[in-house]
Short mmCIF file of C-alpha atoms in Angstrom, two decimals:
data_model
loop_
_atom_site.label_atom_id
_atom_site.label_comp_id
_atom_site.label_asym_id
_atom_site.label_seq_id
_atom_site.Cartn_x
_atom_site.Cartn_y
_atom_site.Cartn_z
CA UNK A 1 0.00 0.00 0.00
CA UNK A 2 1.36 3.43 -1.13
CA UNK A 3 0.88 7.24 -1.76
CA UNK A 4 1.59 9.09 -4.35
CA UNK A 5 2.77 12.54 -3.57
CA UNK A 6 1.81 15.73 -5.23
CA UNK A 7 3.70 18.84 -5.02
CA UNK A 8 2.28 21.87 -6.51
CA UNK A 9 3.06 25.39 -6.96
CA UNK A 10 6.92 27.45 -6.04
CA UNK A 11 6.49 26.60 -2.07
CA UNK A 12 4.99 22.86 -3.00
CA UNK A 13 7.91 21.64 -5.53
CA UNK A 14 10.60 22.95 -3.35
CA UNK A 15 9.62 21.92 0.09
CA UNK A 16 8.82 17.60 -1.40
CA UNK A 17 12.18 18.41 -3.28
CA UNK A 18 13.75 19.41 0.06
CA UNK A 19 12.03 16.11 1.37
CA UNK A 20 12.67 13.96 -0.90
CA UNK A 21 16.46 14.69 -1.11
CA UNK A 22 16.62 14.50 2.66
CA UNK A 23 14.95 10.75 2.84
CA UNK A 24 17.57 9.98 -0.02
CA UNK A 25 20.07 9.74 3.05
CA UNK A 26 18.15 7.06 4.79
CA UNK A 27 17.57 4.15 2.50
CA UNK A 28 14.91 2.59 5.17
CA UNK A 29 12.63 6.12 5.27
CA UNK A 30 13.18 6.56 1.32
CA UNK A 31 11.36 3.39 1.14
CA UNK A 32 8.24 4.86 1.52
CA UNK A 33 8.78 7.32 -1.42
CA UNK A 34 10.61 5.31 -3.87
CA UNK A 35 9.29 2.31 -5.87
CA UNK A 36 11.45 -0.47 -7.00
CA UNK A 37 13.35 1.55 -9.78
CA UNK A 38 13.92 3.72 -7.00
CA UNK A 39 12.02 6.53 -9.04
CA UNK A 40 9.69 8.86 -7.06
CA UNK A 41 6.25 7.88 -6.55
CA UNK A 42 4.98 11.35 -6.97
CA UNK A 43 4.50 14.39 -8.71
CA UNK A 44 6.11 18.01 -8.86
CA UNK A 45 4.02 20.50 -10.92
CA UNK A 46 4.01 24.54 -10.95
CA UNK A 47 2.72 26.79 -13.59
CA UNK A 48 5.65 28.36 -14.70
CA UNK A 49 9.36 26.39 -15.19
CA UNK A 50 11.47 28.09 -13.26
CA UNK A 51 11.00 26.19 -10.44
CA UNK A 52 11.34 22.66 -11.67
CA UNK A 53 14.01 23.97 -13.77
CA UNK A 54 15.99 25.03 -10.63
CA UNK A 55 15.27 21.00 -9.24
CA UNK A 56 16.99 19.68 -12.23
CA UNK A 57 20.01 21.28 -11.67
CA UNK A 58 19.82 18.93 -8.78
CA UNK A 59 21.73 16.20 -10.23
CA UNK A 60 21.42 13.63 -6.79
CA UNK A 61 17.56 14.38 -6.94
CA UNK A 62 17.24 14.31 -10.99
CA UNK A 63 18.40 10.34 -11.18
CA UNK A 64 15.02 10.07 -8.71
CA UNK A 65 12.37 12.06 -10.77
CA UNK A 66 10.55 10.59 -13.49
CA UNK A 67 10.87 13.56 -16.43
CA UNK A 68 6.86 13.26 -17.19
CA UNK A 69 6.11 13.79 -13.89
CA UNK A 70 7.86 17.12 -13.96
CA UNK A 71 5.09 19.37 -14.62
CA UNK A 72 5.38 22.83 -15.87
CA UNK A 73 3.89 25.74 -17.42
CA UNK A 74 4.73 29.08 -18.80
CA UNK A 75 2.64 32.24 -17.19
CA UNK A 76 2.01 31.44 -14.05
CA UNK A 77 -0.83 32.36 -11.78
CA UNK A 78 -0.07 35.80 -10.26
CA UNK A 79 -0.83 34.56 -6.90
CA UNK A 80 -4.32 34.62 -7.47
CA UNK A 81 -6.78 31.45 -6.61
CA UNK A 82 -9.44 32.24 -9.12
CA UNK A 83 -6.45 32.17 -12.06
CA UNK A 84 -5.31 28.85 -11.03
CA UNK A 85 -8.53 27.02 -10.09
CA UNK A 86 -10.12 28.22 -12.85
CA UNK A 87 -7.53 29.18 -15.23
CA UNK A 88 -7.88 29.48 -18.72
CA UNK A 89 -6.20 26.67 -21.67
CA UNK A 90 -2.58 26.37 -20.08
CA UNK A 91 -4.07 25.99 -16.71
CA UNK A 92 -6.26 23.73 -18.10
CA UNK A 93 -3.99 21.31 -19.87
CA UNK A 94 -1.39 21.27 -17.28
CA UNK A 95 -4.27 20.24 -14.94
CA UNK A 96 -4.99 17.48 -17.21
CA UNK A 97 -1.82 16.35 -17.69
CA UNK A 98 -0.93 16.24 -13.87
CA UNK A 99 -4.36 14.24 -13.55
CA UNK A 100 -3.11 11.75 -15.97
CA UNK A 101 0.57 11.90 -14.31
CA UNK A 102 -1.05 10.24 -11.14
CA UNK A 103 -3.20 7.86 -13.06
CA UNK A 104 0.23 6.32 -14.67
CA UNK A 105 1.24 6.44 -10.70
CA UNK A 106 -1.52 4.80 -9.36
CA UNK A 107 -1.43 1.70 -11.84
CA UNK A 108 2.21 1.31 -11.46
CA UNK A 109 1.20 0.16 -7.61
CA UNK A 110 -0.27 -2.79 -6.09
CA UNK A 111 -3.29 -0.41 -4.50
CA UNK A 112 -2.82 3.03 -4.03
CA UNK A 113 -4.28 4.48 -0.83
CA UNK A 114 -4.68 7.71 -1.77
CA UNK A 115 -2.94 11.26 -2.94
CA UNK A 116 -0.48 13.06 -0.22
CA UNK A 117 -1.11 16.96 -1.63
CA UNK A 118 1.92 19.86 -0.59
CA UNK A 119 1.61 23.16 -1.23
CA UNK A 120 1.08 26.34 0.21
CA UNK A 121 -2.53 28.24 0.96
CA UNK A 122 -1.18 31.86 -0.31
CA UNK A 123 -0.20 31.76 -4.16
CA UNK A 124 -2.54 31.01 -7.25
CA UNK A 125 -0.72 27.68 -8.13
CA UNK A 126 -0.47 25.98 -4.73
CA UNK A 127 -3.78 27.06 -3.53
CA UNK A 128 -5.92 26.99 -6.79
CA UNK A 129 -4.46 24.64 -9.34
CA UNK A 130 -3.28 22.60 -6.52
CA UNK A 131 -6.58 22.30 -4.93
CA UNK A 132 -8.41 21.54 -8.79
CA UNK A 133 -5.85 19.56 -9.28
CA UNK A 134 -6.58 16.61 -6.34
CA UNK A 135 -10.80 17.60 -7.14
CA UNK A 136 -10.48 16.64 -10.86
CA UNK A 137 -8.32 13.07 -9.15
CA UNK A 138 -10.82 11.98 -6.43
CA UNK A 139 -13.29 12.37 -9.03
CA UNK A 140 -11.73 10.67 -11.97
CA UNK A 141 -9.52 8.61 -10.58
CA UNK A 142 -11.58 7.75 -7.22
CA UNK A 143 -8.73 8.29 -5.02
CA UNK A 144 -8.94 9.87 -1.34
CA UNK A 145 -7.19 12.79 -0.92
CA UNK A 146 -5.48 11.02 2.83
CA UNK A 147 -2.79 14.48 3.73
CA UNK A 148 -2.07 17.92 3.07
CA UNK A 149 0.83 19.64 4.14
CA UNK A 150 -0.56 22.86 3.29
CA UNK A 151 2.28 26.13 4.05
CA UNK A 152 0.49 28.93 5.85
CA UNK A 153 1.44 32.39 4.97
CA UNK A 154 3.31 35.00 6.89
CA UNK A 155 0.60 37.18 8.78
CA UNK A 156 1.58 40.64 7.43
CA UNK A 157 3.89 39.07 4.14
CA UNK A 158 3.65 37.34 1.74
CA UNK A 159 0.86 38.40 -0.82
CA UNK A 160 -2.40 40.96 -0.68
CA UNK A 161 -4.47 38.17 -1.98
CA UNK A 162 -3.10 35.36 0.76
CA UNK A 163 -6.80 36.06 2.95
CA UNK A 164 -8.63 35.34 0.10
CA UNK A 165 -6.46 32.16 -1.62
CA UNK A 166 -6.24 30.80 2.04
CA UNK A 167 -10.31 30.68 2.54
CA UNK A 168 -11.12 29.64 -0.96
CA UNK A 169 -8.88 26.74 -0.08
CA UNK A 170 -8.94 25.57 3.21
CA UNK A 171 -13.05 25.41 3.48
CA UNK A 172 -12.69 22.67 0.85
CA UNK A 173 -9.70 21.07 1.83
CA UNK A 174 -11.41 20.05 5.02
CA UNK A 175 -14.50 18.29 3.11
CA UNK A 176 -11.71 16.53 0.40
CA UNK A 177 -8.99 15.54 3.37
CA UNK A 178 -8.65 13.37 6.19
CA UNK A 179 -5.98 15.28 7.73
CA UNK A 180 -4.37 18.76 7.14
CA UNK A 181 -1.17 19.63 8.37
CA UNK A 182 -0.31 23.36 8.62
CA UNK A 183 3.19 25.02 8.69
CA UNK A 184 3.06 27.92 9.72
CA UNK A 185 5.41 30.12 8.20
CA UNK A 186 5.87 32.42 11.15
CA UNK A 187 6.04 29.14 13.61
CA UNK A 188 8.82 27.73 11.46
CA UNK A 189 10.67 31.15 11.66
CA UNK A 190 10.20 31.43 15.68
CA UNK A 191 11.77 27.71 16.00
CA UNK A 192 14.92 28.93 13.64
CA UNK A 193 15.81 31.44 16.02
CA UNK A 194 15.15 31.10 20.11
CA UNK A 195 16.01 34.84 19.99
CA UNK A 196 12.65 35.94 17.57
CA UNK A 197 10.96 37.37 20.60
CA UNK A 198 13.60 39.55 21.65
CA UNK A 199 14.21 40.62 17.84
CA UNK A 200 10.81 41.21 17.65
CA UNK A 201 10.05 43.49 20.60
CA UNK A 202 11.47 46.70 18.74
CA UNK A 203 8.75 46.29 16.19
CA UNK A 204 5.29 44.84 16.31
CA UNK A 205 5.83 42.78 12.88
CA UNK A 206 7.73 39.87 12.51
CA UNK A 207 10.16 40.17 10.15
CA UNK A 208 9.06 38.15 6.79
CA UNK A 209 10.46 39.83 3.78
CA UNK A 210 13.81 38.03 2.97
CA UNK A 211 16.02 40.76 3.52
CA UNK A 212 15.02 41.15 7.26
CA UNK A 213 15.18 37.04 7.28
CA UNK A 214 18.67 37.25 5.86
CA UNK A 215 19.71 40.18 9.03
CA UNK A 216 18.63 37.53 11.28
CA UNK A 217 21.00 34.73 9.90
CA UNK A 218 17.79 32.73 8.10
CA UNK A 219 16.74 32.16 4.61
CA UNK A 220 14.06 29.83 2.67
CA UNK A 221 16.09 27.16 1.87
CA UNK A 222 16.45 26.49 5.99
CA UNK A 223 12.61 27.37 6.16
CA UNK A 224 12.10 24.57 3.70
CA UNK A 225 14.66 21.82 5.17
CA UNK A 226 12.73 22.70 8.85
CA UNK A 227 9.35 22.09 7.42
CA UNK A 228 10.75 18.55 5.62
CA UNK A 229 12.29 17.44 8.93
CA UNK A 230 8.61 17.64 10.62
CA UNK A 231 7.49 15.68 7.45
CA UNK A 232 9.85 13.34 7.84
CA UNK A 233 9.15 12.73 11.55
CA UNK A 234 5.46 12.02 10.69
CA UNK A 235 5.76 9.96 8.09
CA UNK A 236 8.86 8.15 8.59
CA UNK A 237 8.67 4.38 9.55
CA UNK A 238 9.51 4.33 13.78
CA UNK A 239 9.79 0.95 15.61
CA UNK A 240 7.19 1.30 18.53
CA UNK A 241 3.83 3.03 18.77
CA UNK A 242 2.71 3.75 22.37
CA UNK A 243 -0.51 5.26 23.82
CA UNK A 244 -0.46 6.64 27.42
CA UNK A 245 2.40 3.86 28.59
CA UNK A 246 0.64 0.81 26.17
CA UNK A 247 3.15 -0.26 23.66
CA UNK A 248 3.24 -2.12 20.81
CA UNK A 249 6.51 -3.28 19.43
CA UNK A 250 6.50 -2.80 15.29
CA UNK A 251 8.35 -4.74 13.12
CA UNK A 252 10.48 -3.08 10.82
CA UNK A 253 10.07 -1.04 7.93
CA UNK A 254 6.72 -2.32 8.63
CA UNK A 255 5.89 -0.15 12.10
CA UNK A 256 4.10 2.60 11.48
CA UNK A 257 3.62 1.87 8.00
CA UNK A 258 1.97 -1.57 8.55
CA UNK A 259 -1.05 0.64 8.87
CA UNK A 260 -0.04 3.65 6.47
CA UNK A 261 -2.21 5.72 7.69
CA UNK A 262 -1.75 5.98 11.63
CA UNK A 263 -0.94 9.88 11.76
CA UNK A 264 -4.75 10.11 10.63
CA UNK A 265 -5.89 7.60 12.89
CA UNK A 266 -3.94 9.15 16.11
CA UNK A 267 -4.84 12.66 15.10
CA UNK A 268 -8.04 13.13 12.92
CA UNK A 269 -10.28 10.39 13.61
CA UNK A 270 -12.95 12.55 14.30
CA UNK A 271 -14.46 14.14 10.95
CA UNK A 272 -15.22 17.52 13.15
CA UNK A 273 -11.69 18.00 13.59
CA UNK A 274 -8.90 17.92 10.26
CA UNK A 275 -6.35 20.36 11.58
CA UNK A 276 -3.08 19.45 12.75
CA UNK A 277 -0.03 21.43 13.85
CA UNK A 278 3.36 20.58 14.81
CA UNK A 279 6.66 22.10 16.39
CA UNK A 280 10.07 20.17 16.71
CA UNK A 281 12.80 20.48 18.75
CA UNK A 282 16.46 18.80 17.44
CA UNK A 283 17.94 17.02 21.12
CA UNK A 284 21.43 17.58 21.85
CA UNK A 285 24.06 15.00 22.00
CA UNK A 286 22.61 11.16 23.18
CA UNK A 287 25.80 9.74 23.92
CA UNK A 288 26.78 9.43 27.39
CA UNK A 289 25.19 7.84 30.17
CA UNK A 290 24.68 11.36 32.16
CA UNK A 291 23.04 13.03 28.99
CA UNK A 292 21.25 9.95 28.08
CA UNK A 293 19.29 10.28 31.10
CA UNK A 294 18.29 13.89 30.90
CA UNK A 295 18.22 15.21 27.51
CA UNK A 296 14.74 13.99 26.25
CA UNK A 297 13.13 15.49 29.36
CA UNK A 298 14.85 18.58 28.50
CA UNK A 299 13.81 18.54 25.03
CA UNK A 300 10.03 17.67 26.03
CA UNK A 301 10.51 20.52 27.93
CA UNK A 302 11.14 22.89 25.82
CA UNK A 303 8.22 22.14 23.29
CA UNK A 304 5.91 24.30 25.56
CA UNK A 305 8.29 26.90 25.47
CA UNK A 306 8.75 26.92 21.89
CA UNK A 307 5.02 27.19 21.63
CA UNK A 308 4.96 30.14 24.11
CA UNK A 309 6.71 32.07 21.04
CA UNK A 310 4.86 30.85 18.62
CA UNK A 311 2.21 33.57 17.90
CA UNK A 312 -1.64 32.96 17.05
CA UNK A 313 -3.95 35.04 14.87
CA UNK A 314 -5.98 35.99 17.35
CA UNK A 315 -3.39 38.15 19.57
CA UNK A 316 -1.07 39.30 15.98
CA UNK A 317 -4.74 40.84 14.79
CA UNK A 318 -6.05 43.90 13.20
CA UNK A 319 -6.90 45.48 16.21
CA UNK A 320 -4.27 44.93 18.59
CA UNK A 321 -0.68 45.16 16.66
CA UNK A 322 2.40 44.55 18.47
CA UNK A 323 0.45 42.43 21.62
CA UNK A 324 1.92 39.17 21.31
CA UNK A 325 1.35 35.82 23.44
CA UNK A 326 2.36 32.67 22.47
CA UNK A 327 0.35 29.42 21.63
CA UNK A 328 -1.03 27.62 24.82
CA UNK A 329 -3.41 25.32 23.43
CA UNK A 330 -6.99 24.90 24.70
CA UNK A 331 -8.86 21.84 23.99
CA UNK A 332 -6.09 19.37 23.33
CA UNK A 333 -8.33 16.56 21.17
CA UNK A 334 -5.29 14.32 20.57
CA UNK A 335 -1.53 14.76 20.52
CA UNK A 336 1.60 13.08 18.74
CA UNK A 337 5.40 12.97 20.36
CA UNK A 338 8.01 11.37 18.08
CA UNK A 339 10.98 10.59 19.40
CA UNK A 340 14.09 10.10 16.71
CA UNK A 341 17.41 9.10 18.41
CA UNK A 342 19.16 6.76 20.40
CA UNK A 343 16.72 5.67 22.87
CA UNK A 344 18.39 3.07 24.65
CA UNK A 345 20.30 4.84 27.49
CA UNK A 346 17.27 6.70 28.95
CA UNK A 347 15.67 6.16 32.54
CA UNK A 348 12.86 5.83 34.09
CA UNK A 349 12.60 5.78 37.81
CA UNK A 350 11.17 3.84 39.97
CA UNK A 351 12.30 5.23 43.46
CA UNK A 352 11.59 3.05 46.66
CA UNK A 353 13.02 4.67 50.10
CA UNK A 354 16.36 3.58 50.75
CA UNK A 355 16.14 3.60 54.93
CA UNK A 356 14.04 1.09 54.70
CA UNK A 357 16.22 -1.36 53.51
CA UNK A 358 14.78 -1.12 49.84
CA UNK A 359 16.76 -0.36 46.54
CA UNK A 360 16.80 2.14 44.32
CA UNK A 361 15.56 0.41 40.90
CA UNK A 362 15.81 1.91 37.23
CA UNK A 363 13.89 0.80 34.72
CA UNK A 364 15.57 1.32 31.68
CA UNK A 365 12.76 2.09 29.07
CA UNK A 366 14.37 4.34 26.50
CA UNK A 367 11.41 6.72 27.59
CA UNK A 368 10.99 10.36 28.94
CA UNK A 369 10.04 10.61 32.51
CA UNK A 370 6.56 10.64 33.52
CA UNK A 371 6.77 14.12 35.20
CA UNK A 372 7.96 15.47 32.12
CA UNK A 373 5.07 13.68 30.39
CA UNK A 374 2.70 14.83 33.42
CA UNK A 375 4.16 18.94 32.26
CA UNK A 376 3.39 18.95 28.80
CA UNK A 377 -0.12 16.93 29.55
CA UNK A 378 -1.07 20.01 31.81
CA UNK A 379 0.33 22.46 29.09
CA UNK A 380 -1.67 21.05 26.52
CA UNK A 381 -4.70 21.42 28.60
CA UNK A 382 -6.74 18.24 26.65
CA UNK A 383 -10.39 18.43 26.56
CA UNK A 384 -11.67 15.80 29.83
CA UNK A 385 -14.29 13.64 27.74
CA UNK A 386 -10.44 11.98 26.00
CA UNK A 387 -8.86 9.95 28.43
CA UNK A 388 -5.91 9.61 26.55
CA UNK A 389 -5.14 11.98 24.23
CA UNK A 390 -0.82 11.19 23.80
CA UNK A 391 0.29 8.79 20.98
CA UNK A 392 4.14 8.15 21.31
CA UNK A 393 6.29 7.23 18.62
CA UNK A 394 9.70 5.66 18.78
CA UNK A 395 12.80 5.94 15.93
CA UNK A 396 15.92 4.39 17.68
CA UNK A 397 17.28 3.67 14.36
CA UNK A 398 19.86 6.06 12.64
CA UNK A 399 17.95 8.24 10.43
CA UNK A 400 18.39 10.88 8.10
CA UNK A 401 16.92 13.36 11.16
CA UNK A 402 18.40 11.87 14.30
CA UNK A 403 17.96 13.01 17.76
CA UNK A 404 14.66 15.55 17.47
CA UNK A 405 11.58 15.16 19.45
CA UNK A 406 8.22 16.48 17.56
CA UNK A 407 5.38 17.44 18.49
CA UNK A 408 2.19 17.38 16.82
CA UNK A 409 -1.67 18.21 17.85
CA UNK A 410 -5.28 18.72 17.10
CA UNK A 411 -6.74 21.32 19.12
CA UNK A 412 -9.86 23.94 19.27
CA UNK A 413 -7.55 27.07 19.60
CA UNK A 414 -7.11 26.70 16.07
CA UNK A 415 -10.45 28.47 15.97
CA UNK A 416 -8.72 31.28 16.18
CA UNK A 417 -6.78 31.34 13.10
CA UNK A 418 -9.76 30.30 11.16
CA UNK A 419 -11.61 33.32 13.13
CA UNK A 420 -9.17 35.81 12.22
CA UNK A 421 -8.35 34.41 9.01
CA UNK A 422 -12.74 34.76 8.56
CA UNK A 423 -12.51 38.22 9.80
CA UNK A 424 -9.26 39.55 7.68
CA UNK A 425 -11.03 38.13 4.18
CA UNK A 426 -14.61 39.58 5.16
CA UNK A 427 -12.84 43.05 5.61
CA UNK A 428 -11.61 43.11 1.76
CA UNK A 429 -14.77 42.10 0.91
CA UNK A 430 -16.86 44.82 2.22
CA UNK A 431 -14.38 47.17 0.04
CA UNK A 432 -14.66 45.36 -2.34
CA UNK A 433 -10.73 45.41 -2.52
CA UNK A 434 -9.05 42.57 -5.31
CA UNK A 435 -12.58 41.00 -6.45
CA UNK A 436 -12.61 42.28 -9.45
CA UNK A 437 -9.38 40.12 -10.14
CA UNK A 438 -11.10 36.85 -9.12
CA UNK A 439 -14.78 37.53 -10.82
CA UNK A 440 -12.89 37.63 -14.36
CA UNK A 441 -11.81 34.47 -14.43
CA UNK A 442 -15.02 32.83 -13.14
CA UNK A 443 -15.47 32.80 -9.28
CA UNK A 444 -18.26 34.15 -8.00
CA UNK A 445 -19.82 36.20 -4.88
CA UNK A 446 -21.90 32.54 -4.09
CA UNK A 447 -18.11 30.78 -4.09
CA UNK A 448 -16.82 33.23 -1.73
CA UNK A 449 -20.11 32.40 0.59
CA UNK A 450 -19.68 28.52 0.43
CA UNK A 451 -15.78 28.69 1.46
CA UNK A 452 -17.08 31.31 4.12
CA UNK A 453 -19.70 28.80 5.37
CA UNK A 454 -17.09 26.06 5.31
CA UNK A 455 -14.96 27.28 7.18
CA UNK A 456 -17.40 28.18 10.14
CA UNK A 457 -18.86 24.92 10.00
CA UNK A 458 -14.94 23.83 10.93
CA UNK A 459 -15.21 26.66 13.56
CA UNK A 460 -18.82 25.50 15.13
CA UNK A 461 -17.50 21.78 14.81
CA UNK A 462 -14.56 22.41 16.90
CA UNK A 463 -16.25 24.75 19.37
CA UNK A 464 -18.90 21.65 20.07
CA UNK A 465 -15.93 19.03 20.60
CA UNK A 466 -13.90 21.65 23.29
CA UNK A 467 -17.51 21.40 25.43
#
């Protein structure tokens, strides 16, 4: 059972590159992207060449791709939704041959479980052709559309239009996909410097444009390699799943991806609920017995303090610039920590009282405390009607991404991105401001109202599970 993998659009083709050429280093994780010819079971397509012209010059990652699956056209889509999903003839025949790109995938499996999209929610390509694009192959093809890694824009960057492309697309993303990963630009940023907050309290922007990213000592390319090392710890085969202290030992390359689809089934079982975010934090060195014990604690530890900088829509909005607090989630519905290291030195302690004649015992579990389990639990603050809302995952295996602990959830505070997100696009449209640009090529006030209703029926669905 396989995926094929779709990336569409600038952000789309060069973050699976960046993934794809990082799972080249680890022959057992590559497995899950490569088929026998060790050619890559997936597609990169954007509408203009420069792009996948830059990926050729790749020459590791070129003996990988398949040429006809290299997708290209020649305009673009000016960052505009309607342009893409709509289009006019070269959208339309580069939509048709990408549909007919993942048919010749599909039927070069055994079964195909379904499309894996990537792209990102504020250009034309990644958010409109990319989002036609998996439509026209559920439809024709009748594949499910299983994950989205869908790149969220910078909240005051990246393009006038990104309100609009981002509701158009994520209303109908939720009703096509099981589960929907967002990166969040600005949360990728705040974990590639622990000093963003204190570069950011002079100004009451984060810095986005890439001259301001390049002061700081950060560009795209380590924006993109970030966001493919959280991919990779999802996706990646691990040898043990755990729930709440229950393990079950996997079996090889076989673990997670006995049952290929166990990041949907530990995060979006629920149809309510589709949105999942993650943060990672790279452990320091595993290799002594002192370290051993104490480092994965520490690292747990600071995923709640990585999340305190990580800023939320509803305190970066119109009305209140410059007030920042980070993300505390509320409502917790389920939760995913993947360990990748060397697991086999760490502690767990089992502490009987010594004066009265009783040892000190160690268990040696290759696990994090329970008090630093019991911290993050409270942090998370999960809703009381889930009992157990952790799934662990263990890598003890070399891998291509060694020694990082991730962390990824499904909670109700994301209703309030989607509320500001609702509230920034309904403020161009009572000026009126860019709609001109979307009504000539074909979308309509009554498309703007479905993606609008949508999206609050993700809202209301969310607010119902967090009572």
């Amino acid at each position: 059972m396989s995926i094929v993998y779709l990336g569409v659009g600038q952000c789309g083709t060069q973050l699976l590159s960046s993934f794809l050429t990082q799972n080249l280093n680890d022959r057992r994780a590559s497995s899950y992207l490569l088929d026998d010819t060790n050619q890559f079971r997936g597609l990169l397509v954007d509408a203009e060449p420069k792009p996948i012209n830059r990926i050729l010059e790749n020459s590791c990652l070129k003996l990988h791709l398949r040429r006809n699956n290299l997708l290209c056209g020649r305009t673009g889509c000016g960052s505009n939704w309607a342009f893409g999903y709509f289009g006019h003839v070269e959208q339309g025949r580069l939509n048709k041959e990408a549909v007919e790109a993942v048919r010749r995938e599909c039927e070069k499996l055994d079964y195909c479980i379904g499309l894996c999209l990537v792209h990102s929610l504020a250009g034309g390509t990644g958010s409109g052709l990319g989002l036609r694009l998996v439509e026209d192959a559920v439809e024709e093809l009748d594949l499910c559309l299983r994950l989205t890694f869908s790149v969220t824009p910078h909240r005051y960057g990246d393009a006038p239009l990104q309100s609009y492309n981002s509701l158009l697309t994520l209303g109908r993303l939720t009703q096509l996909c099981e589960s929907v990963v967002l990166l969040q630009n600005d949360w990728l940023l705040t974990q590639l410097n622990c000093r963003l907050p204190r570069n950011w309290a002079a100004s009451s922007r984060p810095p986005t444009d890439p001259s301001a990213m390049a002061q700081m000592g950060i560009t795209v390319d380590e924006m993109n390699r970030l966001a493919a090392d959280q991919m990779m710890n999802l996706l990646a085969p691990c040898d043990e799943l755990a729930r709440d202290g229950d393990s079950v030992q996997a079996d090889g390359v076989r673990s997670v991806h006995a049952e290929p689809l166990a990041l949907n089934h530990s995060l979006t079982a629920l149809s309510e609920a589709r949105f999942i975010r993650v943060i990672s934090e790279r452990a320091r060195s595993l290799n002594s017995e002192k370290s051993s014990c104490t480092d994965w604690d520490h690292m747990q530890h600071l995923l709640p303090t990585k999340l305190r900088c990580c800023p939320i829509d509803a305190t970066w909005n119109l009305e209140k610039p410059g007030q920042r607090t980070g993300c505390r989630p509320l409502g917790t519905l389920t939760a995913l920590l993947v360990y990748r290291g060397r697991l086999t030195g760490l502690t767990n302690p089992r502490t009987r009282d010594s004066d009265d004649g009783r040892t000190k015992e160690r268990e040696r579990t290759g696990r994090p405390t329970s008090s630093s389990l019991q911290r993050l639990h409270d942090y998370m603050r999960p809703v009381r009607w889930n009992p157990s809302p952790f799934d662990h995952w263990y890598e003890s295996r070399p891998t291509a991404v060694e020694n990082s602990v991730t962390l990824a959830f499904n909670s109700c505070c994301i209703t309030e991105d989607l509320n500001c997100l609702l509230y920034r696009a309904q403020i161009r449209r009572n000026a009126k401001a860019y709609l001109h640009w979307y009504e000539k090529f074909g979308c309509t006030q009554d498309t703007f109202d479905a993606a609008v209703e949508q999206l609050r029926d993700v809202v209301r669905g969310y607010e119902d599970l967090a009572r």
